[in-house]
């Protein structure tokens, strides 16, 4: 498993907590190099980066699935109008479980939901 974290303190905390069970990559997710083998993604990206992350993930023909915690309004837009024709033929977009504001520290001012992206 790979964890991507830009913040140096959070990356160190992940390494300390999980040790050799995961590889922590300290980088901006917009600069992330995607795997060359099939992969799945579970992420809670910063809301300001969600469009960039979805666009990046959809550039790969190796993405099997993604579960992304996003701002509910953004996730609804992606489900209603998935990016690009090519992607709608390859992937299904659906709203998953809602995430309560109290699940975050600090709590956001907006509602969140899991966006599910699945290869057809």
CSV table of C-alpha atoms in Angstrom, one decimal:
chain,number,residue,atom,x,y,z
A,1,UNK,CA,0.0,0.0,0.0
A,2,UNK,CA,1.1,3.6,-0.7
A,3,UNK,CA,0.1,6.7,1.2
A,4,UNK,CA,0.5,10.1,-0.4
A,5,UNK,CA,0.9,13.0,1.9
A,6,UNK,CA,2.4,16.4,1.2
A,7,UNK,CA,2.7,17.6,4.8
A,8,UNK,CA,6.0,16.6,6.3
A,9,UNK,CA,4.6,16.1,9.8
A,10,UNK,CA,1.7,14.0,8.7
A,11,UNK,CA,3.9,11.9,6.4
A,12,UNK,CA,6.2,11.3,9.4
A,13,UNK,CA,3.2,10.4,11.6
A,14,UNK,CA,2.1,7.9,8.9
A,15,UNK,CA,5.5,6.3,8.8
A,16,UNK,CA,5.7,6.0,12.5
A,17,UNK,CA,2.1,4.6,12.9
A,18,UNK,CA,2.3,2.0,10.1
A,19,UNK,CA,6.0,1.3,9.7
A,20,UNK,CA,6.8,-1.1,6.9
A,21,UNK,CA,3.1,-1.9,6.2
A,22,UNK,CA,2.9,1.1,3.9
A,23,UNK,CA,5.1,3.2,1.7
A,24,UNK,CA,4.7,6.9,2.3
A,25,UNK,CA,5.3,9.2,-0.7
A,26,UNK,CA,5.7,12.8,0.3
A,27,UNK,CA,4.5,14.7,-2.8
A,28,UNK,CA,1.8,16.9,-4.1
A,29,UNK,CA,-0.9,14.5,-5.5
A,30,UNK,CA,-0.9,16.5,-8.8
A,31,UNK,CA,2.7,15.4,-9.4
A,32,UNK,CA,2.0,11.8,-8.5
A,33,UNK,CA,3.2,9.2,-10.9
A,34,UNK,CA,0.5,6.5,-11.2
A,35,UNK,CA,1.4,2.8,-11.1
A,36,UNK,CA,2.0,0.9,-14.3
A,37,UNK,CA,0.0,-2.1,-12.9
A,38,UNK,CA,-3.7,-2.2,-12.1
A,39,UNK,CA,-4.5,-0.2,-8.9
A,40,UNK,CA,-7.3,1.0,-6.6
A,41,UNK,CA,-7.5,4.4,-4.8
A,42,UNK,CA,-9.0,5.3,-1.5
A,43,UNK,CA,-8.4,9.0,-0.7
A,44,UNK,CA,-9.6,12.0,1.2
A,45,UNK,CA,-7.9,14.7,-0.9
A,46,UNK,CA,-8.0,18.4,-0.1
A,47,UNK,CA,-11.3,19.7,-1.6
A,48,UNK,CA,-9.4,22.2,-3.7
A,49,UNK,CA,-7.4,19.4,-5.4
A,50,UNK,CA,-10.3,17.0,-6.1
A,51,UNK,CA,-10.7,18.0,-9.8
A,52,UNK,CA,-7.0,17.6,-10.4
A,53,UNK,CA,-7.0,14.2,-8.7
A,54,UNK,CA,-10.0,12.9,-10.7
A,55,UNK,CA,-8.5,14.2,-13.9
A,56,UNK,CA,-5.1,12.5,-13.1
A,57,UNK,CA,-6.7,9.2,-12.2
A,58,UNK,CA,-8.7,9.1,-15.4
A,59,UNK,CA,-5.6,9.5,-17.5
A,60,UNK,CA,-4.6,5.9,-16.5
A,61,UNK,CA,-6.0,2.8,-18.2
A,62,UNK,CA,-4.9,0.9,-15.1
A,63,UNK,CA,-7.4,2.4,-12.6
A,64,UNK,CA,-9.7,-0.3,-11.3
A,65,UNK,CA,-11.7,1.8,-8.8
A,66,UNK,CA,-11.5,4.9,-6.7
A,67,UNK,CA,-13.4,5.9,-3.5
A,68,UNK,CA,-12.8,9.6,-3.0
A,69,UNK,CA,-14.1,11.7,-0.1
A,70,UNK,CA,-15.2,14.9,-1.8
A,71,UNK,CA,-17.3,17.9,-1.2
A,72,UNK,CA,-20.9,16.7,-1.9
A,73,UNK,CA,-21.6,19.4,-4.5
A,74,UNK,CA,-18.4,18.5,-6.5
A,75,UNK,CA,-19.2,14.8,-6.3
A,76,UNK,CA,-22.8,15.4,-7.5
A,77,UNK,CA,-21.4,17.4,-10.5
A,78,UNK,CA,-19.1,14.5,-11.4
A,79,UNK,CA,-21.9,12.0,-11.2
A,80,UNK,CA,-24.2,14.1,-13.3
A,81,UNK,CA,-21.6,15.0,-15.9
A,82,UNK,CA,-18.6,12.7,-15.8
A,83,UNK,CA,-15.5,14.2,-17.4
A,84,UNK,CA,-15.0,13.3,-21.1
A,85,UNK,CA,-16.8,10.8,-23.3
A,86,UNK,CA,-13.9,8.3,-23.2
A,87,UNK,CA,-14.2,8.1,-19.4
A,88,UNK,CA,-18.0,7.6,-19.3
A,89,UNK,CA,-17.6,4.5,-21.5
A,90,UNK,CA,-14.8,3.1,-19.3
A,91,UNK,CA,-16.0,4.2,-15.8
A,92,UNK,CA,-19.2,4.4,-13.8
A,93,UNK,CA,-19.5,7.3,-11.4
A,94,UNK,CA,-21.8,7.1,-8.3
A,95,UNK,CA,-22.4,8.7,-5.0
A,96,UNK,CA,-21.5,6.5,-2.1
A,97,UNK,CA,-21.8,7.0,1.7
A,98,UNK,CA,-22.3,10.5,3.1
A,99,UNK,CA,-19.6,11.6,5.5
A,100,UNK,CA,-20.7,13.6,8.5
A,101,UNK,CA,-18.9,16.9,9.2
A,102,UNK,CA,-18.0,15.7,12.6
A,103,UNK,CA,-15.8,12.9,11.0
A,104,UNK,CA,-13.3,15.6,10.1
A,105,UNK,CA,-11.0,17.7,12.3
A,106,UNK,CA,-11.4,20.5,11.8
A,107,UNK,CA,-15.0,20.1,10.6
A,108,UNK,CA,-15.6,21.5,7.1
A,109,UNK,CA,-18.3,24.0,6.3
A,110,UNK,CA,-19.7,21.8,3.6
A,111,UNK,CA,-21.1,18.3,3.4
A,112,UNK,CA,-19.0,15.5,2.1
A,113,UNK,CA,-19.7,12.2,0.3
A,114,UNK,CA,-17.7,9.3,-1.1
A,115,UNK,CA,-17.5,9.4,-4.9
A,116,UNK,CA,-17.3,5.9,-6.3
A,117,UNK,CA,-15.5,5.4,-9.6
A,118,UNK,CA,-15.6,1.9,-11.0
A,119,UNK,CA,-14.2,0.4,-14.2
A,120,UNK,CA,-17.0,-0.9,-16.4
